[in-house]
PDB file of C-alpha atoms in Angstrom:
ATOM      1  CA  LEU X  21      -0.554  -0.144  -0.185  1.00 63.00           C
ATOM      2  CA  VAL X  22       2.498   2.504   0.995  1.00 71.00           C
ATOM      3  CA  THR X  23       4.306   1.713  -2.175  1.00 75.00           C
ATOM      4  CA  ASN X  24       1.820   1.934  -4.496  1.00 76.00           C
ATOM      5  CA  GLU X  25       1.268   5.576  -2.257  1.00 78.00           C
ATOM      6  CA  VAL X  26       4.901   6.719  -2.807  1.00 79.00           C
ATOM      7  CA  LYS X  27       4.435   6.006  -6.598  1.00 79.00           C
ATOM      8  CA  ASN X  28       1.202   7.797  -7.541  1.00 80.00           C
ATOM      9  CA  VAL X  29       3.119  10.353  -5.979  1.00 79.00           C
ATOM     10  CA  ALA X  30       5.778  10.230  -7.554  1.00 79.00           C
ATOM     11  CA  VAL X  31       3.409  10.080 -11.267  1.00 80.00           C
ATOM     12  CA  LYS X  32       2.321  13.039 -10.304  1.00 81.00           C
ATOM     13  CA  ALA X  33       5.048  15.518  -9.610  1.00 79.00           C
ATOM     14  CA  ARG X  34       6.780  13.758 -12.185  1.00 82.00           C
ATOM     15  CA  ALA X  35       9.831  12.635 -10.294  1.00 82.00           C
ATOM     16  CA  ALA X  36      11.197   9.697  -9.821  1.00 81.00           C
ATOM     17  CA  PRO X  37      10.171   7.384  -7.169  1.00 75.00           C
ATOM     18  CA  PRO X  38      12.745   6.284  -4.775  1.00 76.00           C
ATOM     19  CA  ALA X  39      13.871   2.687  -3.284  1.00 79.00           C
ATOM     20  CA  LEU X  40      11.921   0.991  -0.876  1.00 76.00           C
ATOM     21  CA  PRO X  41      11.921  -2.078   0.844  1.00 79.00           C
ATOM     22  CA  GLU X  42      10.458  -4.986   0.007  1.00 80.00           C
ATOM     23  CA  SER X  43       8.088  -5.333   2.632  1.00 76.00           C
ATOM     24  CA  PRO X  44       7.163  -8.788   3.742  1.00 79.00           C
ATOM     25  CA  LEU X  45       3.464 -10.753   2.705  1.00 80.00           C
ATOM     26  CA  ILE X  46       0.727 -11.033   5.930  1.00 80.00           C
ATOM     27  CA  CYS X  47       0.196 -14.511   6.455  1.00 84.00           C
ATOM     28  CA  ASN X  48      -2.005 -14.318   9.749  1.00 90.00           C
ATOM     29  CA  SER X  49      -5.735 -12.688   8.584  1.00 91.00           C
ATOM     30  CA  GLN X  50      -5.627 -10.565  11.986  1.00 92.00           C
ATOM     31  CA  ASP X  51      -2.549  -8.994  11.409  1.00 90.00           C
ATOM     32  CA  GLN X  52      -3.783  -8.291   7.830  1.00 88.00           C
ATOM     33  CA  MET X  53      -7.274  -6.312   8.908  1.00 92.00           C
ATOM     34  CA  LEU X  54      -4.781  -4.495  11.740  1.00 92.00           C
ATOM     35  CA  VAL X  55      -2.066  -3.349   8.188  1.00 87.00           C
ATOM     36  CA  GLN X  56      -4.908  -2.960   6.560  1.00 89.00           C
ATOM     37  CA  GLN X  57      -7.318  -0.395   9.571  1.00 93.00           C
ATOM     38  CA  LEU X  58      -3.906   1.818  10.072  1.00 90.00           C
ATOM     39  CA  ALA X  59      -4.268   2.365   5.812  1.00 85.00           C
ATOM     40  CA  GLU X  60      -7.437   4.135   6.489  1.00 88.00           C
ATOM     41  CA  ILE X  61      -6.042   5.775   9.089  1.00 90.00           C
ATOM     42  CA  ILE X  62      -3.594   6.748   7.865  1.00 86.00           C
ATOM     43  CA  LYS X  63      -5.795   8.234   5.603  1.00 84.00           C
ATOM     44  CA  VAL X  64      -7.950  10.062   6.919  1.00 85.00           C
ATOM     45  CA  TYR X  65      -5.569  12.221   8.695  1.00 84.00           C
ATOM     46  CA  GLY X  66      -3.552  13.088   5.509  1.00 81.00           C
ATOM     47  CA  GLY X  67      -6.279  14.277   3.267  1.00 78.00           C
ATOM     48  CA  ASN X  68      -7.345  16.328   6.596  1.00 78.00           C
ATOM     49  CA  ILE X  69      -3.453  17.598   6.900  1.00 76.00           C
ATOM     50  CA  GLU X  70      -3.953  18.289   3.295  1.00 76.00           C
ATOM     51  CA  GLN X  71      -7.542  20.673   3.324  1.00 79.00           C
ATOM     52  CA  ASP X  72      -6.125  22.660   6.887  1.00 77.00           C
ATOM     53  CA  GLU X  73      -4.784  25.222   5.420  1.00 76.00           C
ATOM     54  CA  GLU X  74      -3.380  26.509   9.171  1.00 78.00           C
ATOM     55  CA  PHE X  75      -0.888  23.355   7.966  1.00 68.00           C
ATOM     56  CA  ASN X  76       0.382  23.523   4.648  1.00 62.00           C
TER      57      ASN X  76
END
């Protein structure tokens, strides 16, 4: 997920994406659900920060 987001930002900025380490596979379904929930939280906070005029 992070790799895709970084690549998307790099494409929008017309820059080369940085080299990122390979992420390990998550075999446990509970761990996978936790990672997905954390990713959604990060997206929400990131979107809120982008829209916050005082922050930018």
